[in-house]
Coordinates of C-alpha atoms in Angstrom, one line a residue:
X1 CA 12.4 -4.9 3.9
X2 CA 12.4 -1.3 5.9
X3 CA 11.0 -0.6 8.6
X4 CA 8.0 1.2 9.6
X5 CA 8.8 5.0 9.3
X6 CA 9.5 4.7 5.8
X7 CA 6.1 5.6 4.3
X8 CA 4.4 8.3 3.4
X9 CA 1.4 9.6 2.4
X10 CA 0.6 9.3 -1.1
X11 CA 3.6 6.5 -1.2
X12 CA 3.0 4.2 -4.4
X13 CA 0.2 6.6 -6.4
X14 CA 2.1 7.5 -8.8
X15 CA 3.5 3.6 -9.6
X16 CA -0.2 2.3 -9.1
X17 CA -0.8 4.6 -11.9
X18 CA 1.6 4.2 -14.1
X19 CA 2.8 0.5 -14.1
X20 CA 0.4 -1.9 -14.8
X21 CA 2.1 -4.7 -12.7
X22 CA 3.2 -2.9 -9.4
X23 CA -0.9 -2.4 -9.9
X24 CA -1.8 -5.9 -10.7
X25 CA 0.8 -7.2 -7.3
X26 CA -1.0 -4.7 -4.9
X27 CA -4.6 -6.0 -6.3
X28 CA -3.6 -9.3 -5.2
X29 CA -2.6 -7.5 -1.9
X30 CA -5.6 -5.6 -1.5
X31 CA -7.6 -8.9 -2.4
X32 CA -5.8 -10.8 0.5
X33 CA -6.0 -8.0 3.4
X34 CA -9.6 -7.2 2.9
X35 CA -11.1 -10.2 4.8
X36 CA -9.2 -8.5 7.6
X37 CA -10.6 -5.0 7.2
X38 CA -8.0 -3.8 5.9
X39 CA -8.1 -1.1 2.5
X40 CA -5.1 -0.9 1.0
X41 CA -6.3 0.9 -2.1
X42 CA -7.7 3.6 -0.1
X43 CA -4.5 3.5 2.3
X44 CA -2.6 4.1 -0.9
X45 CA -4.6 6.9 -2.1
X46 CA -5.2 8.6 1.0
X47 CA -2.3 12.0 1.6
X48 CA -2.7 10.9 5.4
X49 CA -2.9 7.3 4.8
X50 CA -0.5 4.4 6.5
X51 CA -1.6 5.9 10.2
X52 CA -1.0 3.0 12.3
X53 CA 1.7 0.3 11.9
X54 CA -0.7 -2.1 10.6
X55 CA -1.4 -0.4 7.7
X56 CA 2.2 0.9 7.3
X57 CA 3.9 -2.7 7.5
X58 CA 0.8 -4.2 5.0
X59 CA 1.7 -1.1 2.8
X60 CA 5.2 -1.5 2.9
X61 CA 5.2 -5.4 2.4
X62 CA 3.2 -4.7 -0.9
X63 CA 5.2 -2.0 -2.2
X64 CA 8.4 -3.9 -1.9

């Protein structure tokens, strides 16, 4: 896995997109984080999104 630094904003839009499922995994994600208060969907979608390293390492750890 990389390490926080890697990201960007917009990271995974395209992929979320395109391949149903990379879409389906980060549901499944999403699904498990949001107890927590975390939005990974919106994290995704967002150009300035992945702002802190909790969101970044969440991110990343669905991505990959």
């Amino acid at each position: 896995f990389s390490g926080n630094g890697s990201q960007w904003g917009g990271m995974a839009r395209e992929l979320l997109a395109s391949s149903p499922a990379f879409k389906a995994a980060v549901d499944r994600c999403h699904a498990a984080l949001a107890p927590h208060g975390v939005d990974l969907l919106a994290e995704f979608g967002a150009d300035d999104g992945w702002s802190t390293p909790a969101l970044a390492t969440a991110g990343l750890v669905a991505v990959q």
